[in-house]
């Protein structure tokens, strides 16, 4: 095969579908022809995306092929040549961070890396060997594989490099060999010492052609000298995947216990957060987000630090449980979905939070830090969204999913493997730490290892991404399998405490949240009953008999006498004072209870006035009156105009969530949300490309046929019409160079060139890679055309930089000024 575009045309439909699936940017928007697909695949932006997703070994393989094919006269390297170039057959050890390979394992790994690069169309093979995609050398950068740029080093060299550098180094002065060794495997640029023995050694190396002067203060090891010293190798050793075999392995029971404990704790804290904010909604800052004082109050109420409180707030908002109410003075309040979520069991509540966390683009770990303007970042700030965060969370969890169950690597090991997987897009270490911490808080990890619920969460996400919703597991079911069975009994004790021997059932948890205060949690939960907690239960509408009956039903034995006395005593005083609106009033059948209240200076702000020995009125609201009287140790209740008791409960506010994460989340009926089939779309694009390519070939053959008055004009018209239909069937347009804007294929010129924009771009890139000459037809501002013979150097950013050998000058021209490109007969 003579060209990259020819290689793409020769690939099967299945290969093209796989290529579009691996590099989805090639199919969006849909290319109209195979030439436009080839031009897009060799563009700088697409190559950068592809290189950002390959591992270090694939990157080494690609760099090796680019270096080995730098000389157009050199033969194309084979896979064996690449194996030798990356050092897979060397006797030396692999990288320090890599696992020691078995015999032949390095060769197999390099072969697999070559296959991966071919599948991504970064490399393409033919009968001669392997070739790099046009434009790949520019995308890799000037100092690929730790080698100096070939052109700059050659231009600056004043002394011809020796054929055998090692023989020359044998006679070098002291320190010269150490200087060369320091630059040999990169970086190839070093700072030249000023004087002394080291400076003399550098001067000697420059004089003998082993180094060149980059500027007054730096020296460069030329590329050809480095390759000779490396004995033809481009890399010291193959970059194999770091081994994580030393990671500790946790028992399954420990992982399950830690995971379920963290999951229950997160669900409970989010539930408390919703109840807290429905009673006292915090305001929204003018620039958006939650104020630092409101975050501090929330952290104190939940008994967590501010960092965890910020994460809980962000997670609840990502799940659609909290939102801005949109009022004139906006506040953050629970949404309608929060009521549905609160009615579910723990596994399904956790699954909704976990799915939202995995898909969320929010960065809670940045809360409390300052941005580039010096402004403090607030929780729920709209500017805390980063589109790469979901991909980072999947990448971190995928590292743990690839290990043995129970393996718990530390953050250093996880970051090292991520650095190997994507060396051109390494995530910051702080973000990896944050993701691991959040996964541990959520229960996706247990004791540092990926839990069964976490594995189900990842498997569900992967299945929905692949469009296979039927095979998606349920993370809620996985968590439920690890959760210990719920208990519905409490051990009541005579010291007004109770112990729940396990995970309380929803009914028991609701009873204890209403009538008791949690003192400790763990394998068992300890609660304490006080006068305030009993009064809270009575305020919620329970009577003393009802509360004692519910406690007796939940207790293994009878209710202890001290607890019964406490409930009866609080109930006896509960409701003796009743408050109402007038703005508010206080009345009692016992005048002694009201005596002195109106004259008490501590209650002066209430504006109490006596209407009768048994009635006082106040200027304050009923709620404020009740709060102050209860602070004095009294137990008033509210009543309506008819004297009936009104339980003073805060009105809960709800809004409809507008920005909740619902993608790939199970729908209300329990079924997964449908995802588009990426493979089917890629197959449709390939079908369009094949029909457009076949139409172009047919039209070109018809145009090249000799004129014959007896030719079937109807058949030719039908061919042209079919070509037009094929052009219209393309869902997108080829990248344009400005020469033509008509979508669809166009035939090549009779001399082997082209006027099609996509073909022209590809010809220029291939000529730049092969260092061959082409004829370009340039259109000037006045509309006149000029034909020039040039050697393309680089095609990037919509501009062509080329060398005109006849005029011995470089020119830079916008590609939309190029009307046609024709390969020259003679190479450079």
PDB file of C-alpha atoms in Angstrom, residues 128 251 331 335 512:
ATOM      1  CA  UNK A 128       7.263  -3.555   3.623  1.00  0.00           C
ATOM      2  CA  UNK A 251     -10.508 -10.387  53.971  1.00  0.00           C
ATOM      3  CA  UNK A 331     -32.412  29.153  49.462  1.00  0.00           C
ATOM      4  CA  UNK A 335     -36.589  18.619  46.150  1.00  0.00           C
ATOM      5  CA  UNK A 512     -35.329   6.091  68.211  1.00  0.00           C
TER       6      UNK A 512
END
